[in-house]
Coordinates of C-alpha atoms and ligand atoms in Angstrom, one line a residue:
M1 CA -14.7 -8.7 23.2
S2 CA -14.2 -5.3 21.6
Y3 CA -11.9 -4.8 18.6
P4 CA -10.3 -1.7 17.2
K5 CA -12.2 -0.1 14.4
V6 CA -10.8 0.0 10.8
T7 CA -12.6 1.9 8.1
V8 CA -11.9 0.8 4.5
V9 CA -12.9 3.4 2.0
G10 CA -13.6 1.8 -1.4
A11 CA -15.3 -1.6 -1.2
G12 CA -13.8 -2.8 -4.5
Q13 CA -11.3 -5.5 -5.1
V14 CA -8.5 -4.2 -3.0
G15 CA -10.7 -2.8 -0.2
A16 CA -12.7 -6.0 0.2
T17 CA -9.6 -8.2 0.2
A18 CA -8.0 -6.0 2.9
A19 CA -11.3 -6.0 4.9
F20 CA -11.7 -9.8 4.7
T21 CA -8.1 -10.3 5.7
L22 CA -8.4 -8.0 8.7
I23 CA -11.5 -9.7 10.1
T24 CA -10.4 -13.3 9.4
R25 CA -7.1 -12.6 11.2
D26 CA -8.9 -11.1 14.2
V27 CA -7.2 -7.7 13.7
G28 CA -10.3 -5.4 14.0
D29 CA -13.9 -4.6 13.1
V30 CA -14.2 -3.2 9.6
M31 CA -16.5 -0.6 8.3
L32 CA -16.6 -0.7 4.5
I33 CA -17.7 2.5 2.8
D34 CA -18.2 3.2 -0.9
V35 CA -20.1 5.6 -3.1
A36 CA -21.8 2.6 -4.7
E37 CA -25.0 1.9 -2.8
G38 CA -25.3 -1.7 -1.7
L39 CA -21.8 -2.7 -2.6
P40 CA -20.2 -2.3 0.8
Q41 CA -23.3 -3.6 2.6
G42 CA -23.4 -6.7 0.3
K43 CA -19.8 -7.5 0.6
A44 CA -19.9 -7.0 4.4
L45 CA -22.9 -9.4 4.7
D46 CA -21.2 -12.0 2.5
M47 CA -18.0 -11.7 4.7
M48 CA -20.1 -12.2 7.9
H49 CA -21.6 -15.4 6.4
A50 CA -18.1 -16.8 6.4
R51 CA -17.9 -16.3 10.2
S52 CA -19.2 -19.6 11.3
V53 CA -16.9 -21.4 8.9
L54 CA -13.7 -19.6 9.8
K55 CA -14.6 -18.7 13.4
F56 CA -13.3 -15.2 13.5
G57 CA -14.3 -12.6 16.1
P58 CA -14.5 -9.2 14.4
R59 CA -17.4 -7.9 12.4
A60 CA -17.7 -6.3 9.0
A61 CA -20.4 -3.8 8.1
G62 CA -21.0 -1.6 5.1
T63 CA -22.3 1.9 4.7
N64 CA -22.5 4.9 2.3
D65 CA -22.4 7.4 5.2
Y66 CA -19.2 8.7 6.8
A67 CA -21.1 9.1 10.1
D68 CA -20.8 5.3 10.5
T69 CA -17.0 5.6 10.2
A70 CA -16.7 7.9 13.2
G71 CA -14.0 7.2 15.7
S72 CA -12.0 4.8 13.6
D73 CA -8.5 3.8 14.7
V74 CA -7.2 3.3 11.2
V75 CA -8.7 4.4 7.9
V76 CA -7.5 2.7 4.7
I77 CA -8.2 4.6 1.4
T78 CA -8.6 2.3 -1.6
A79 CA -11.2 4.5 -3.3
G80 CA -10.3 5.2 -6.9
V81 CA -10.2 3.8 -10.4
P82 CA -7.7 1.1 -11.1
R83 CA -5.4 1.5 -14.1
R84 CA -6.8 -0.2 -17.1
P85 CA -4.8 -1.2 -20.2
G86 CA -4.3 1.9 -22.4
M87 CA -5.0 4.4 -19.6
T88 CA -2.3 7.0 -19.2
R89 CA -0.8 7.8 -15.8
D90 CA -2.0 11.4 -16.1
E91 CA -5.6 10.3 -16.7
L92 CA -5.4 8.0 -13.7
L93 CA -3.8 10.8 -11.7
A94 CA -6.5 13.4 -12.4
I95 CA -9.4 11.0 -11.7
N96 CA -8.0 9.6 -8.5
A97 CA -6.8 13.0 -7.2
G98 CA -10.4 14.1 -7.2
I99 CA -11.6 11.0 -5.5
V100 CA -8.9 11.1 -2.8
S101 CA -9.6 14.8 -2.1
S102 CA -13.3 14.1 -1.4
V103 CA -12.6 11.0 0.7
I104 CA -9.9 12.5 2.9
E105 CA -12.0 15.6 3.8
R106 CA -14.9 13.4 5.0
A107 CA -12.8 10.6 6.6
V108 CA -10.6 13.0 8.6
A109 CA -13.7 14.9 9.9
A110 CA -15.2 11.6 11.1
S111 CA -12.0 10.2 12.6
P112 CA -9.6 13.0 13.4
D113 CA -7.4 10.8 15.6
A114 CA -7.0 7.9 13.2
V115 CA -4.0 6.7 11.3
F116 CA -4.6 6.9 7.5
I117 CA -3.1 4.5 5.0
C118 CA -3.5 5.5 1.3
V119 CA -3.5 2.7 -1.3
T120 CA -5.0 4.5 -4.3
N121 CA -2.6 4.8 -7.2
P122 CA -0.5 6.6 -8.3
L123 CA 0.4 5.8 -4.8
D124 CA 3.2 8.2 -3.9
V125 CA 1.4 11.2 -5.3
M126 CA -2.0 10.3 -3.8
T127 CA -0.4 9.8 -0.4
D128 CA 1.3 13.2 -0.6
L129 CA -2.0 14.8 -1.6
A130 CA -3.9 13.0 1.2
W131 CA -1.3 14.2 3.7
K132 CA -1.5 17.8 2.5
L133 CA -5.3 17.9 2.5
S134 CA -5.6 16.1 5.9
G135 CA -3.9 18.8 8.0
L136 CA -2.5 15.9 10.1
P137 CA 1.1 15.1 10.9
A138 CA 2.9 13.0 8.3
S139 CA 3.4 10.2 10.9
R140 CA -0.4 9.6 10.6
V141 CA -0.9 9.8 6.8
F142 CA 1.2 7.4 4.8
G143 CA 0.9 4.8 2.1
M144 CA 1.1 1.1 1.1
G145 CA 3.5 0.4 -1.7
G146 CA 6.8 -1.1 -0.4
V147 CA 5.2 -4.0 1.4
L148 CA 3.6 -5.1 -1.9
D149 CA 6.6 -4.5 -4.1
S150 CA 8.8 -6.3 -1.5
A151 CA 6.4 -9.3 -1.4
R152 CA 6.5 -9.6 -5.1
F153 CA 10.3 -9.4 -5.1
A154 CA 10.4 -12.1 -2.4
Y155 CA 8.1 -14.3 -4.5
F156 CA 10.4 -14.1 -7.6
I157 CA 13.5 -14.6 -5.5
A158 CA 12.0 -17.8 -4.0
E159 CA 11.0 -19.0 -7.5
A160 CA 14.4 -18.3 -9.0
T161 CA 16.4 -19.9 -6.2
G162 CA 14.1 -22.7 -5.3
A163 CA 14.1 -21.4 -1.7
A164 CA 11.2 -21.7 0.7
I165 CA 9.3 -18.4 0.7
G166 CA 9.7 -18.2 4.5
D167 CA 13.5 -18.1 4.1
V168 CA 13.4 -15.0 1.8
E169 CA 13.6 -11.5 3.1
A170 CA 13.3 -9.0 0.2
L171 CA 13.3 -5.3 0.1
V172 CA 12.1 -2.8 -2.5
V173 CA 12.2 0.9 -1.8
G174 CA 11.4 4.1 -3.7
A175 CA 8.4 5.0 -5.9
H176 CA 5.6 2.5 -6.3
G177 CA 5.8 2.1 -10.1
D178 CA 8.4 1.7 -12.8
A179 CA 10.8 3.8 -10.8
M180 CA 10.8 1.4 -7.8
V181 CA 14.2 0.4 -6.5
P182 CA 14.6 -3.3 -5.6
L183 CA 17.6 -3.9 -3.4
P184 CA 19.0 -7.3 -4.3
R185 CA 22.1 -6.8 -2.1
M186 CA 19.8 -6.2 0.9
S187 CA 17.6 -9.1 0.1
T188 CA 18.5 -12.5 1.6
V189 CA 17.8 -16.2 1.4
A190 CA 18.3 -17.7 4.8
G191 CA 20.7 -14.8 5.6
R192 CA 22.7 -14.9 2.4
P193 CA 22.5 -11.9 0.0
F194 CA 20.5 -12.7 -3.1
T195 CA 23.4 -11.3 -5.2
D196 CA 25.6 -14.1 -4.0
L197 CA 23.2 -16.8 -5.1
L198 CA 22.6 -16.3 -8.8
P199 CA 24.7 -14.9 -11.7
T200 CA 24.3 -11.1 -12.2
E201 CA 22.1 -11.5 -15.3
E202 CA 19.6 -13.7 -13.5
V203 CA 19.5 -11.3 -10.6
A204 CA 18.8 -8.5 -13.1
E205 CA 16.0 -10.6 -14.6
V206 CA 14.3 -11.1 -11.2
V207 CA 14.6 -7.4 -10.6
R208 CA 13.0 -6.6 -14.0
R209 CA 10.2 -9.0 -13.5
T210 CA 9.5 -7.5 -10.0
V211 CA 9.3 -3.9 -11.5
F212 CA 6.9 -4.8 -14.2
C213 CA 4.7 -7.5 -12.6
G214 CA 2.0 -5.1 -11.6
A215 CA 1.5 -4.3 -15.3
E216 CA 1.8 -8.0 -16.1
V217 CA -1.2 -8.6 -13.8
V218 CA -3.2 -5.7 -15.4
G219 CA -2.4 -7.2 -18.9
L220 CA -3.8 -10.6 -17.9
L221 CA -6.8 -9.5 -16.0
K222 CA -7.8 -6.9 -18.6
T223 CA -10.6 -5.4 -16.4
G224 CA -8.7 -4.2 -13.4
S225 CA -5.5 -4.4 -11.4
A226 CA -4.0 -6.7 -8.8
F227 CA -5.9 -7.1 -5.5
Y228 CA -5.0 -10.2 -3.5
A229 CA -1.4 -9.2 -2.8
P230 CA -2.2 -5.5 -2.4
G231 CA -5.1 -6.3 0.0
V232 CA -3.0 -8.5 2.3
S233 CA -0.1 -6.1 2.2
V234 CA -2.3 -3.3 3.6
A235 CA -3.7 -5.6 6.2
A236 CA -0.2 -6.4 7.3
M237 CA 0.5 -2.7 7.9
V238 CA -2.8 -2.3 9.8
E239 CA -1.9 -5.3 11.9
A240 CA 1.5 -3.8 12.8
I241 CA -0.1 -0.5 13.7
L242 CA -3.0 -1.8 15.8
G243 CA -0.7 -4.5 17.4
D244 CA 1.8 -1.7 18.2
T245 CA 4.4 -4.3 17.1
G246 CA 7.2 -1.9 16.2
A247 CA 7.6 -3.9 12.9
I248 CA 9.7 -2.2 10.3
L249 CA 7.8 -2.4 7.0
P250 CA 8.6 -0.5 3.8
S251 CA 6.0 2.2 3.8
C252 CA 5.3 5.2 1.7
V253 CA 6.3 8.0 4.1
R254 CA 7.2 11.6 3.8
L255 CA 11.0 12.0 3.8
T256 CA 12.5 15.1 5.4
G257 CA 16.2 14.7 4.8
E258 CA 16.6 11.0 5.1
Y259 CA 18.8 9.6 2.3
G260 CA 19.3 13.2 1.2
I261 CA 15.7 13.4 0.1
D262 CA 13.4 16.1 1.3
G263 CA 9.6 16.7 0.9
V264 CA 8.8 13.6 -1.1
H265 CA 6.6 10.6 -0.2
M266 CA 8.0 7.3 -1.2
S267 CA 8.6 3.8 0.3
V268 CA 11.5 3.2 2.7
P269 CA 11.6 1.0 5.8
A270 CA 9.5 2.6 8.6
L271 CA 8.9 1.6 12.2
L272 CA 5.1 1.2 12.6
G273 CA 3.1 1.3 15.8
R274 CA -0.1 2.6 17.4
G275 CA 0.8 6.2 16.5
G276 CA 1.6 5.4 12.9
V277 CA 5.1 6.0 11.7
L278 CA 7.3 6.0 14.8
G279 CA 10.7 6.3 13.0
V280 CA 12.5 5.9 9.7
P281 CA 15.7 3.9 10.5
E282 CA 18.1 4.6 7.5
L283 CA 19.6 1.8 5.5
A284 CA 23.3 1.8 4.7
L285 CA 22.9 2.1 1.0
D286 CA 25.9 2.1 -1.4
A287 CA 26.4 4.9 -3.9
D288 CA 24.5 3.2 -6.7
E289 CA 21.6 2.3 -4.5
L290 CA 21.4 5.9 -3.2
A291 CA 21.6 7.3 -6.7
A292 CA 18.7 5.0 -7.8
L293 CA 16.6 6.1 -4.8
R294 CA 17.2 9.7 -5.4
A295 CA 16.3 9.3 -9.1
S296 CA 13.1 7.6 -8.0
A297 CA 12.4 10.6 -5.7
T298 CA 12.9 13.0 -8.5
Q299 CA 10.2 11.2 -10.6
V300 CA 7.8 11.4 -7.7
A301 CA 8.6 15.1 -7.1
E302 CA 7.9 15.8 -10.8
Q303 CA 4.5 14.0 -10.6
I304 CA 3.6 16.0 -7.4
A305 CA 4.5 19.2 -9.2
A306 CA 2.5 18.2 -12.2
L307 CA -0.6 17.5 -10.1
E308 CA -0.1 20.8 -8.1
A309 CA 0.1 22.7 -11.4
A310 CA -3.1 21.0 -12.7
R311 CA -5.0 21.7 -9.5
A312 CA -3.8 25.4 -9.2
Ligands
LIG1 N1 -15.7 7.3 -2.3 C1 -15.7 6.0 -1.9 N2 -15.5 5.0 -2.8 C2 -15.3 5.4 -4.1 C3 -15.2 6.7 -4.5 C4 -15.4 7.7 -3.5 N3 -15.4 9.0 -3.9 N4 -14.9 6.7 -5.8 C5 -14.8 5.4 -6.2 N5 -15.0 4.6 -5.2 C6 -15.0 3.1 -5.1 C7 -15.7 2.5 -6.3 O1 -17.1 2.5 -6.3 C8 -15.1 1.1 -6.2 O2 -16.0 0.2 -5.5 O3 -13.7 2.7 -5.1 C9 -13.8 1.3 -5.4 C10 -12.5 0.9 -6.2 O4 -12.6 -0.5 -6.4 P1 -12.1 -1.2 -7.7 O5 -12.6 -0.5 -8.9 O6 -12.4 -2.7 -7.6 O7 -10.5 -0.9 -7.7 P2 -9.4 -1.7 -6.9 O8 -8.8 -2.8 -7.7 O9 -9.9 -2.1 -5.5 O10 -8.3 -0.6 -6.8 C11 -8.5 0.5 -5.9 O11 -6.2 0.7 -5.2 O12 -4.3 -0.5 -5.9 C12 -5.0 0.6 -6.1 O13 -4.6 1.1 -8.4 C13 -5.6 0.7 -7.5 O14 -6.1 3.0 -7.3 C14 -6.7 1.7 -7.3 C15 -7.2 1.4 -5.9

């Protein structure tokens, strides 16, 4: 049996979690690549040792050489430095921009026909940079942000309402960061809008917790940022792409006029399939939601401009 090939750049916490999820769910063979010698090889070997226990078909391998990533169907970019307590966004931006630039050049040369998913933070700006440097259509270079933010929102909605997690459909759009836009009106518990289920102040508290829970995890871990939920979120996107499922997942895509936003990467529902982003079906947002989304876009645009000025 042959499987599609997924390269995961960065064999750290997020990359390894995504890789392990992909092989254990029989989605594809995974090539882990990292600048650290031995790290991707060691993690891949450890994952393969789990094979007889979990009985999965695909294989993981590790390398430090982009030649081994050639011909990938999907390339996931998690290479970078996670935000540590006290690190400013600008510091993170400068370090990770350098890393993403070097990665995208080599990864695209090895797999020019692949779909590229950026995970490195700050997500929206790194995805925009990766797309610009790739020379590829925006439909094949996008990012993972909305799936994770929506999963976190769903968790907090389930906790607050006592609902089974499987009954919750939650949606967060916009920038992946403090400017994200949770959409309580469009989030449901067994089909009922979340806004109908709890008093306004409790809904607001769930929204607040969702926006700041990434920082909450960083504060608790102290030596890194979240990786289980980010890892499985990127795996879900890869699964939709390789399975050509047509799933609509909130993804960090380049907007070209949708929602009145032009030339910015941020998360909105996107139709995913073998070719990458196949469409961006627009939500019927009300005036407040639209204003929040546009304010979020303005923040991303400012960060993109700041990075471009710094790199000029
Ligand atoms: N090429 C390949 N790998 C690289 C490069 C590079 N140029 N530079 C750094 N790396 C690797 C590191 O060696 C490390 O193994 O990227 C890996 C990052 O792993 P972690 O430090 O464990 O970080 P992680 O928690 O996985 O987060 C990675 O994803 O969610 C985002 O904010 C997070 O930007 C961060 C990224």
